[in-house]
């Protein structure tokens, strides 16, 4: 057997360990707000929320940046945020940036972890700007005449992120502007913008634009930005000279939509795993897996120590104690094993035969112990994380009830294996062409259990202005035999055709048309209420429970206005429906037979000295321990009978 110190050295964090560092890269998110400060962004207009208050696109953009930072205090306290303003004549006062940041750009907030003082400073600026409409123009004067080249803007973003963002983080730039053609009739500036954007994306930075469009000044991305910012589609060829252009639907038709659109982009698309996909012998590509559906929960709590004038975070650690000696035990010396149990006289020979048939013999009453590698081998069957293609089947081979848990979405990973995108795309196209699904053996984590999965191909669905569903595979975990239960068949009365027709009328009136239901716009009210309280506490603000808005609350006035008469008619029809007023008579279920041991019989046999058998059910019913040999159980029952 291996040395004692080598046994079962399993770190707790390994339960979620994945094949590569992409899992840890998703732990932190970096957002750089890149906001245009040109003359049009400073133009004043009536504020739609506050009465007798003038606002501007710049003020709205700063307010959106502040709201996102406030929310990240709760949902992403380890994330980092920065604010870069361009097309302004204000100079950078911070040393270290002035020599590198391009002219006409200003770093208002350096990229740094979320902090309440920084956000409060931005809140004060926004409040003062609402009182003094000219404050932002005086603080960040716009450039006159020629504007800052967009190539220099992307270069400044690259330098700011390079100096302030952690290397193992997802990095994004939120580009906010209302100018759809910053460089008219200048192919040179257009080319330089493309080149510097390539440098930015190669550094792992994703640019997400937010174009502000108003009725007076519609935003047309095709004039400049669709040639610079390519859309991220899976089917594009890497050698293609003209990549897919930016969809026009990215532009914001109303300035009020800016914050809501940012909330959709607030959470980055983080890969759950990045593993190899074995298509054949020595034929491997790289894939990443994404969770399309995830339950949003409250964040993990922390312990704080009240020091009187301030609250400090308490550092916690796990300590293992020896119950007998009450001393701390080194975790590396803790062993894992299962108890074999004790054998009676009747089973001693069987236990001896069984012990001879196993590899490692364990003495009676002792526990078998295994090393960390052995325990991991039991769970993973000595497999490394990855997908292995086993074959193909018709789509009819998979049933609806086979999808017993949330499926994952598989996308190619070009960084691990060159040519993964092309191979992945070829496999996808052929499976769609032949209408087949794939069967794979999947192990997505080192400490997970291998499972059989179905690969269901999904074709790219294009809509006007851009794509709505990307191309890829859905990884559906196939159930084992004991994962599926027969659904109980319940009898019920059916509504009449008249009741159905009347119900269909008011349902049609209240249906959301053309798929206009955005689930991201209706957050969990309990979670939102909890986060609002934490946010108020973090910024030392008074929480107003009455001001909290539950977006999931039905709009009763609208419902009564649109379908009130139809609902009343439906209730009348139901009241006259015989099936609606009928009561289904159900038969009672049989009770299990009483198998408890007669106490009087035990007492009589104990008094006569013939008590040779006892039931563990009797011991459980009296609250007595059920462990031990047969003689110990009989002695335990005898002591209880003598006492009571």
XYZ file of C-alpha atoms in Angstrom:
644
model
C 0.000 0.000 0.000
C 1.182 3.586 -0.554
C 2.641 5.675 2.251
C 0.270 7.101 4.832
C 0.867 10.734 3.872
C -0.125 10.051 0.248
C -3.610 8.810 1.079
C -6.622 10.749 -0.043
C -4.970 14.122 -0.622
C -7.997 15.650 -2.315
C -8.398 19.402 -2.363
C -11.948 20.712 -1.955
C -11.531 23.036 -4.918
C -10.881 20.084 -7.227
C -14.603 19.290 -7.246
C -15.060 22.085 -9.782
C -11.685 21.816 -11.493
C -11.805 21.728 -15.271
C -9.437 20.826 -18.045
C -7.975 24.282 -18.623
C -7.887 27.742 -17.090
C -10.935 29.031 -18.949
C -13.070 28.227 -15.926
C -10.965 30.507 -13.776
C -10.902 33.181 -16.492
C -14.655 33.490 -16.148
C -14.336 34.265 -12.464
C -13.630 37.966 -13.136
C -15.076 40.380 -15.628
C -13.551 43.657 -16.800
C -15.710 46.314 -18.484
C -14.310 49.535 -19.935
C -16.980 52.117 -20.775
C -15.734 53.996 -23.848
C -18.032 57.021 -24.149
C -18.091 59.622 -26.902
C -17.890 63.253 -25.700
C -18.436 64.965 -29.031
C -20.655 68.017 -29.483
C -23.768 65.956 -30.277
C -23.394 63.966 -27.044
C -23.501 67.252 -25.070
C -26.693 68.571 -26.699
C -29.318 69.254 -24.054
C -32.867 67.873 -24.177
C -35.699 67.385 -21.710
C -35.194 64.575 -19.248
C -37.973 61.958 -19.638
C -37.792 61.013 -15.935
C -37.123 64.208 -14.004
C -39.363 67.256 -14.464
C -37.797 70.595 -15.414
C -34.399 68.906 -15.813
C -32.147 69.038 -18.872
C -30.191 65.930 -19.855
C -27.823 64.816 -22.623
C -26.638 61.604 -24.203
C -23.370 61.874 -22.268
C -25.212 62.216 -18.966
C -27.391 59.216 -19.794
C -24.331 57.144 -20.710
C -22.578 58.057 -17.446
C -25.764 57.244 -15.538
C -25.920 53.827 -17.246
C -22.281 53.193 -16.317
C -23.065 54.128 -12.720
C -26.097 51.809 -12.596
C -24.089 48.885 -13.944
C -21.351 49.484 -11.358
C -23.937 49.659 -8.593
C -25.377 46.337 -9.654
C -21.939 44.738 -9.821
C -21.409 45.584 -6.165
C -23.886 42.779 -5.498
C -23.544 40.367 -8.419
C -19.831 40.828 -9.238
C -17.833 42.377 -6.388
C -14.600 40.920 -7.796
C -15.106 42.485 -11.234
C -13.330 45.627 -12.452
C -14.750 48.649 -14.282
C -13.219 51.713 -15.918
C -14.479 54.764 -17.845
C -12.676 56.248 -20.876
C -13.979 59.399 -22.571
C -12.926 60.328 -26.107
C -13.410 63.374 -28.327
C -12.677 65.678 -25.389
C -9.928 68.256 -24.950
C -9.447 67.518 -21.240
C -5.950 66.272 -20.452
C -5.087 63.273 -18.288
C -3.751 64.218 -14.887
C -2.801 60.651 -13.917
C 0.862 59.895 -14.392
C 1.654 56.834 -16.444
C -1.234 57.382 -18.836
C -0.459 60.817 -20.289
C 2.473 59.537 -22.357
C 0.534 56.622 -23.871
C -3.128 57.589 -24.023
C -3.863 59.183 -27.350
C -4.729 62.844 -27.665
C -8.386 63.858 -27.114
C -9.066 60.904 -24.793
C -9.424 61.111 -21.023
C -9.414 58.322 -18.410
C -12.131 59.300 -15.948
C -11.976 56.037 -14.008
C -8.984 53.760 -14.166
C -9.783 50.071 -14.361
C -10.010 48.927 -10.761
C -12.129 46.558 -8.668
C -15.632 47.731 -7.812
C -15.581 50.102 -4.833
C -18.284 52.185 -3.206
C -16.214 55.440 -2.969
C -15.505 55.409 -6.717
C -19.165 54.877 -7.554
C -20.248 57.572 -5.083
C -17.914 60.023 -6.813
C -19.629 59.263 -10.127
C -23.044 59.627 -8.448
C -22.096 63.086 -7.201
C -20.985 64.107 -10.706
C -24.313 62.957 -12.178
C -26.353 64.732 -9.482
C -24.430 67.971 -9.984
C -24.859 67.665 -13.776
C -28.641 67.449 -13.367
C -28.590 70.674 -11.350
C -26.136 72.419 -13.695
C -26.715 71.381 -17.351
C -23.424 72.954 -18.480
C -21.294 71.087 -15.938
C -20.376 68.178 -18.207
C -19.542 70.489 -21.101
C -17.209 72.501 -18.850
C -15.720 69.414 -17.211
C -15.198 67.436 -20.427
C -14.997 70.024 -23.246
C -15.785 68.497 -26.660
C -13.330 68.686 -29.507
C -14.052 71.214 -32.239
C -13.771 70.338 -35.895
C -11.815 67.167 -36.618
C -12.686 64.252 -34.339
C -10.398 61.704 -32.740
C -9.609 58.796 -35.093
C -11.384 55.600 -34.030
C -8.105 53.750 -34.476
C -6.628 55.905 -31.702
C -9.725 55.205 -29.572
C -9.212 51.434 -29.856
C -5.485 51.868 -29.157
C -6.244 53.861 -25.990
C -8.709 51.159 -24.881
C -6.039 48.530 -25.451
C -3.499 50.392 -23.324
C -5.935 51.129 -20.501
C -7.032 47.493 -20.326
C -3.452 46.246 -20.622
C -2.329 48.326 -17.630
C -5.330 47.762 -15.368
C -7.083 44.487 -16.192
C -6.076 41.096 -14.733
C -4.681 38.745 -17.336
C -7.046 35.900 -16.420
C -10.265 37.890 -16.871
C -12.875 38.338 -19.573
C -12.340 41.821 -21.033
C -14.979 43.902 -22.816
C -15.350 47.440 -24.113
C -18.803 49.078 -24.084
C -18.596 51.599 -26.934
C -21.270 54.322 -26.617
C -21.690 56.929 -29.350
C -24.332 58.696 -31.431
C -22.083 59.484 -34.426
C -22.633 56.932 -37.201
C -19.865 58.307 -39.453
C -16.920 59.782 -37.519
C -14.593 59.777 -40.567
C -16.480 60.573 -43.768
C -14.577 60.003 -47.019
C -11.428 58.726 -45.300
C -10.420 55.202 -46.310
C -7.111 55.560 -44.484
C -8.798 56.136 -41.104
C -11.202 53.297 -41.847
C -8.299 50.932 -42.520
C -6.426 52.039 -39.383
C -9.587 51.468 -37.325
C -9.828 47.905 -38.600
C -6.157 47.267 -37.878
C -6.199 48.563 -34.323
C -9.451 46.701 -33.615
C -7.737 43.475 -34.676
C -4.952 44.238 -32.187
C -7.590 44.802 -29.520
C -9.426 41.542 -30.206
C -6.188 39.567 -30.350
C -5.506 40.807 -26.824
C -8.702 39.016 -25.741
C -10.926 42.119 -25.678
C -14.466 42.075 -27.062
C -16.072 45.321 -28.263
C -19.831 45.597 -27.677
C -21.314 48.732 -29.299
C -24.281 50.744 -28.024
C -25.350 53.136 -30.764
C -27.703 55.940 -29.749
C -30.378 56.720 -32.301
C -33.052 59.407 -32.031
C -35.947 60.365 -34.342
C -34.134 63.584 -35.223
C -30.843 61.803 -35.871
C -31.231 58.133 -36.874
C -28.118 56.008 -36.474
C -27.020 54.112 -39.599
C -24.291 51.540 -38.734
C -23.666 50.786 -42.415
C -22.009 54.179 -42.925
C -18.912 53.252 -40.885
C -19.195 50.757 -38.028
C -20.516 47.759 -39.973
C -17.243 47.822 -41.924
C -15.162 47.957 -38.733
C -16.995 45.806 -36.193
C -17.700 42.310 -37.581
C -20.483 40.204 -36.131
C -19.516 37.018 -34.299
C -20.964 34.195 -36.364
C -19.809 30.624 -36.333
C -20.146 29.930 -40.017
C -17.705 32.556 -41.254
C -14.516 31.401 -42.897
C -11.299 32.568 -41.338
C -9.796 33.254 -44.748
C -12.816 35.214 -45.897
C -11.844 38.709 -46.929
C -15.199 40.309 -46.090
C -16.417 39.144 -42.679
C -20.050 39.261 -41.722
C -21.093 42.827 -41.055
C -22.504 44.266 -37.880
C -26.302 43.864 -37.735
C -28.266 47.098 -37.837
C -30.501 45.926 -34.984
C -27.705 46.707 -32.505
C -28.563 50.398 -32.623
C -30.728 51.783 -29.835
C -33.891 53.422 -31.119
C -34.657 55.224 -27.869
C -32.212 56.662 -25.378
C -34.251 55.079 -22.567
C -33.248 51.669 -23.914
C -29.550 52.215 -23.233
C -29.583 50.906 -19.666
C -31.842 47.959 -20.453
C -29.630 46.970 -23.406
C -26.553 47.173 -21.191
C -28.152 44.838 -18.674
C -28.489 42.220 -21.414
C -24.748 42.504 -22.131
C -23.745 42.918 -18.491
C -23.047 39.247 -17.781
C -20.378 37.857 -20.123
C -20.810 34.541 -21.879
C -18.501 32.422 -19.763
C -17.529 28.932 -20.835
C -18.272 26.223 -18.273
C -15.546 24.000 -19.664
C -13.049 23.703 -22.498
C -12.229 20.098 -23.385
C -11.055 18.019 -26.375
C -13.579 16.349 -28.665
C -12.306 13.040 -30.047
C -13.905 12.302 -33.412
C -11.709 9.302 -34.127
C -8.357 7.784 -33.349
C -5.832 10.656 -33.123
C -8.470 12.988 -34.597
C -9.254 15.631 -31.964
C -10.690 19.161 -31.993
C -11.331 21.632 -29.176
C -14.788 22.625 -27.932
C -16.220 24.868 -25.246
C -19.448 24.298 -23.360
C -21.931 26.987 -22.318
C -24.941 26.785 -20.041
C -27.995 28.244 -21.752
C -30.132 28.129 -18.593
C -28.781 28.882 -15.140
C -30.688 29.531 -11.943
C -29.819 32.906 -10.513
C -29.288 32.719 -6.764
C -28.233 34.965 -3.931
C -24.507 35.549 -3.630
C -22.433 33.799 -1.003
C -22.470 35.536 2.349
C -19.446 36.725 4.280
C -18.655 37.052 7.970
C -17.879 40.528 9.337
C -16.319 41.662 12.602
C -17.775 44.765 14.246
C -14.806 46.892 15.338
C -16.962 49.773 16.499
C -16.045 52.436 13.969
C -15.942 50.053 11.020
C -16.770 46.550 9.820
C -13.974 44.258 8.700
C -14.326 41.050 6.690
C -13.488 38.019 8.815
C -11.262 35.416 7.197
C -12.715 31.941 7.687
C -11.063 28.548 7.327
C -12.103 24.933 7.743
C -10.653 23.051 10.710
C -10.851 19.281 11.274
C -10.950 18.111 14.899
C -10.331 14.715 16.447
C -13.508 13.925 18.416
C -11.663 11.931 21.054
C -8.658 14.187 21.638
C -10.305 17.487 20.557
C -7.195 18.549 18.692
C -6.817 19.872 15.152
C -5.944 17.235 12.569
C -3.846 17.785 9.461
C -6.169 17.428 6.502
C -3.585 15.462 4.571
C -3.797 12.720 7.196
C -7.561 12.331 6.987
C -8.549 9.056 5.336
C -11.677 8.135 3.414
C -13.218 4.694 3.497
C -16.385 2.697 3.916
C -17.271 0.522 6.877
C -17.590 -3.154 5.992
C -19.903 -3.954 8.890
C -19.826 -6.807 11.343
C -20.569 -10.429 10.648
C -22.722 -12.786 12.723
C -22.011 -16.459 13.198
C -24.305 -17.280 10.290
C -22.445 -15.096 7.816
C -18.862 -15.541 8.966
C -18.099 -18.191 6.345
C -19.646 -16.059 3.563
C -17.579 -13.031 4.622
C -14.437 -15.140 4.572
C -15.174 -16.298 1.033
C -15.930 -12.726 -0.042
C -12.706 -11.398 1.465
C -10.763 -13.956 -0.544
C -12.328 -12.743 -3.798
C -11.319 -9.079 -3.525
C -7.896 -7.675 -4.327
C -7.189 -6.014 -0.994
C -7.990 -8.092 2.101
C -9.292 -6.166 5.097
C -9.493 -7.697 8.537
C -12.898 -7.991 10.181
C -13.900 -4.743 11.897
C -11.373 -2.630 9.997
C -12.010 -0.073 7.273
C -10.585 -0.129 3.736
C -8.762 3.050 2.714
C -7.841 4.317 -0.731
C -5.534 6.946 -2.149
C -6.767 10.099 -3.823
C -5.927 8.684 -7.243
C -7.877 5.515 -6.505
C -10.949 7.443 -5.394
C -10.790 9.600 -8.503
C -10.361 6.469 -10.604
C -13.524 4.947 -9.127
C -15.484 8.050 -10.117
C -14.013 8.786 -13.541
C -13.173 5.212 -14.672
C -9.636 6.471 -15.449
C -10.950 8.778 -18.190
C -9.641 12.279 -18.875
C -12.083 15.171 -19.404
C -13.353 15.241 -22.963
C -15.969 14.111 -25.441
C -15.640 10.901 -27.466
C -17.843 10.364 -30.502
C -19.381 6.873 -30.413
C -21.629 6.959 -33.457
C -24.769 8.388 -35.005
C -28.488 7.692 -34.705
C -31.732 8.905 -36.169
C -33.429 11.774 -34.388
C -36.316 9.471 -33.507
C -33.949 7.548 -31.216
C -34.114 10.322 -28.611
C -37.393 11.043 -26.850
C -38.581 14.194 -25.155
C -38.428 12.598 -21.708
C -34.752 11.722 -22.212
C -33.854 15.352 -21.483
C -33.807 15.019 -17.679
C -31.512 17.980 -16.960
C -30.423 21.237 -18.561
C -28.569 20.709 -21.814
C -25.298 22.471 -22.625
C -24.335 24.200 -25.853
C -21.123 23.149 -27.610
C -19.043 25.620 -29.611
C -15.617 25.126 -31.259
C -12.454 26.287 -29.494
C -9.794 27.298 -32.006
C -7.212 28.176 -29.335
C -6.597 24.576 -28.266
C -6.579 22.840 -31.630
C -6.039 24.649 -34.910
C -8.748 23.899 -37.475
C -11.406 23.134 -34.859
C -13.894 25.606 -36.331
C -13.748 24.165 -39.836
C -13.970 20.564 -38.652
C -16.773 21.414 -36.249
C -18.680 23.247 -38.992
C -18.236 20.345 -41.434
C -19.555 17.838 -38.895
C -22.486 20.102 -38.094
C -23.455 20.594 -41.732
C -23.319 16.868 -42.515
C -25.415 15.930 -39.479
C -28.005 18.546 -40.428
C -27.970 17.333 -44.019
C -28.511 13.686 -43.023
C -30.872 14.585 -40.130
C -28.833 12.607 -37.584
C -27.827 13.021 -33.965
C -24.533 11.937 -32.424
C -23.877 9.782 -29.374
C -20.858 10.686 -27.247
C -19.216 9.652 -24.016
C -18.747 12.835 -21.967
C -16.620 13.714 -18.978
C -16.692 17.487 -18.559
C -14.899 17.720 -15.192
C -12.009 15.872 -13.645
C -14.044 14.732 -10.646
C -17.293 14.110 -12.533
C -18.814 10.790 -13.559
C -18.745 9.836 -17.245
C -22.162 9.903 -18.901
C -23.586 9.154 -22.312
C -24.899 12.192 -24.149
C -26.717 13.001 -27.356
C -25.359 15.647 -29.723
C -28.303 17.438 -31.318
C -27.252 19.773 -34.160
C -28.723 23.256 -34.423
C -28.591 25.266 -37.627
C -28.012 28.991 -37.562
C -31.315 30.870 -37.660
C -31.023 34.275 -39.281
C -33.425 37.134 -38.814
C -33.591 40.556 -40.356
C -30.623 42.555 -39.117
C -28.687 39.673 -37.539
C -28.761 36.123 -36.154
C -30.981 34.998 -33.309
C -29.787 31.396 -32.801
C -26.154 30.393 -33.362
C -25.032 27.197 -35.013
C -23.705 24.452 -32.774
C -24.581 21.296 -30.849
C -26.830 20.806 -27.852
C -25.246 18.312 -25.443
C -28.167 16.402 -23.889
C -27.342 14.142 -20.940
C -28.995 10.763 -21.465
C -30.675 9.260 -18.393
C -29.797 5.945 -16.823
C -32.527 3.352 -16.348
C -33.373 4.416 -12.806
C -33.539 8.119 -13.725
C -36.918 7.747 -15.432
C -40.111 6.975 -13.557
C -43.511 6.221 -14.995
C -45.699 9.270 -14.637
C -48.862 8.660 -12.578
C -52.059 8.662 -14.608
C -54.638 10.952 -13.047
C -58.248 11.109 -14.126
C -59.927 14.452 -14.633
C -62.966 15.948 -16.305
C -62.612 17.680 -19.660
C -64.046 21.087 -20.414
C -66.735 21.354 -23.057
C -66.030 22.719 -26.513
C -67.972 25.879 -25.717
C -65.847 26.570 -22.627
C -62.669 26.011 -24.634
C -63.729 28.412 -27.381
C -64.631 31.147 -24.898
C -61.325 30.666 -23.045
C -59.379 30.817 -26.290
C -60.865 34.236 -27.001
C -59.480 35.961 -23.888
C -56.180 34.054 -24.095
C -55.621 35.377 -27.627
C -56.253 38.906 -26.366
C -53.530 38.613 -23.704
C -50.887 36.749 -25.720
C -47.561 38.448 -26.378
C -47.331 38.970 -30.109
C -44.369 38.171 -32.364
C -42.190 36.787 -29.577
C -41.877 40.188 -27.897
C -41.345 38.714 -24.437
C -37.789 39.410 -23.212
C -37.217 37.262 -20.092
C -34.228 39.383 -19.028
C -36.591 42.313 -18.472
C -38.455 40.477 -15.689
C -35.999 39.655 -12.902
C -36.780 37.455 -9.934
C -38.627 39.855 -7.566
C -37.390 38.177 -4.370
C -33.797 38.291 -5.602
C -34.163 41.863 -6.875
C -35.593 42.975 -3.505
C -32.700 41.304 -1.676
C -30.109 42.921 -3.960
C -31.752 46.336 -3.645
C -31.419 46.143 0.146
C -27.763 45.114 -0.080
C -27.063 47.892 -2.564
C -28.633 50.506 -0.288
C -26.600 49.180 2.630
C -23.351 49.251 0.628
C -23.847 52.913 -0.345
C -25.294 53.905 3.051
C -28.560 54.909 1.458
C -32.005 54.652 2.987
C -33.904 51.745 1.478
C -37.441 52.642 0.453
C -39.478 49.446 0.319
C -42.455 51.293 -1.145
C -40.389 52.429 -4.125
C -39.431 48.868 -5.056
C -41.068 47.836 -8.320
C -42.003 44.224 -8.955
C -41.816 43.882 -12.729
C -43.475 40.448 -12.622
C -46.665 41.811 -11.058
C -49.513 41.439 -13.584
C -50.868 44.624 -15.120
C -54.433 44.177 -13.905
C -55.736 47.412 -15.428
C -54.493 46.399 -18.848
C -55.895 42.875 -18.442
C -59.364 44.149 -17.510
C -59.282 46.693 -20.290
C -58.343 44.228 -23.017
C -60.140 41.075 -21.873
C -62.429 42.003 -18.991
C -65.673 41.376 -20.883
C -64.355 38.094 -22.293
C -63.318 36.899 -18.828
C -66.815 37.591 -17.460
C -68.350 35.643 -20.339
C -65.968 32.764 -19.666
C -66.992 32.629 -15.991
C -70.655 32.460 -16.994
C -69.964 29.519 -19.287
C -67.992 27.738 -16.575
C -70.779 28.133 -14.034
C -73.137 26.223 -16.352
C -70.581 23.526 -17.263
C -71.422 20.206 -15.604
C -67.822 18.974 -15.656
C -66.570 22.169 -13.945
C -68.910 21.685 -10.970
C -68.413 17.913 -10.731
C -66.304 16.371 -7.973
C -64.009 13.435 -8.741
C -64.373 10.717 -6.119
C -61.066 9.129 -5.228
C -60.553 5.847 -3.414
C -58.408 5.748 -0.321
C -54.977 4.157 -0.403
C -54.312 1.017 1.556
C -52.212 1.381 4.657
C -49.209 -0.814 5.089
C -49.604 -3.729 7.446
C -48.297 -3.243 10.962
C -45.118 -5.284 11.159
C -44.062 -4.031 14.594
C -42.956 -6.628 17.164
C -45.400 -7.396 19.984
C -43.816 -6.089 23.186
C -45.800 -8.536 25.326
C -44.400 -11.473 23.354
C -40.850 -10.192 23.868
C -41.405 -9.810 27.620
C -42.796 -13.339 27.947
C -39.912 -14.880 26.016
C -37.376 -12.803 27.973
C -38.885 -13.914 31.267
C -38.754 -17.564 30.123
C -35.139 -17.178 28.962
C -35.985 -18.092 25.359
C -35.310 -14.682 23.779
C -32.965 -15.644 20.940
C -34.115 -13.216 18.230
C -34.846 -9.499 18.206
C -36.008 -7.129 15.515
C -34.133 -3.976 14.620
C -37.537 -2.372 14.011
C -38.311 -2.805 17.716
C -35.017 -1.135 18.646
C -35.718 1.773 16.295
C -39.204 2.204 17.716
C -37.819 2.496 21.244
C -35.018 4.864 20.233
C -32.271 2.305 20.900
C -29.097 1.841 18.812
C -29.380 -0.847 16.121
C -25.668 -1.462 15.563
C -23.711 -4.367 16.933
C -23.780 -8.142 16.975
C -26.821 -10.282 17.639
C -25.826 -10.902 21.241
C -25.385 -7.162 21.800
C -28.874 -6.493 20.430
C -30.467 -9.141 22.696
C -28.602 -7.729 25.713
C -29.738 -4.193 24.812
C -33.382 -5.285 24.604
C -33.082 -7.153 27.911
C -31.722 -4.041 29.660
C -34.612 -2.006 28.306
C -37.198 -4.595 29.454
C -35.636 -4.666 32.947
C -35.721 -0.878 33.148
C -39.274 -0.391 31.861
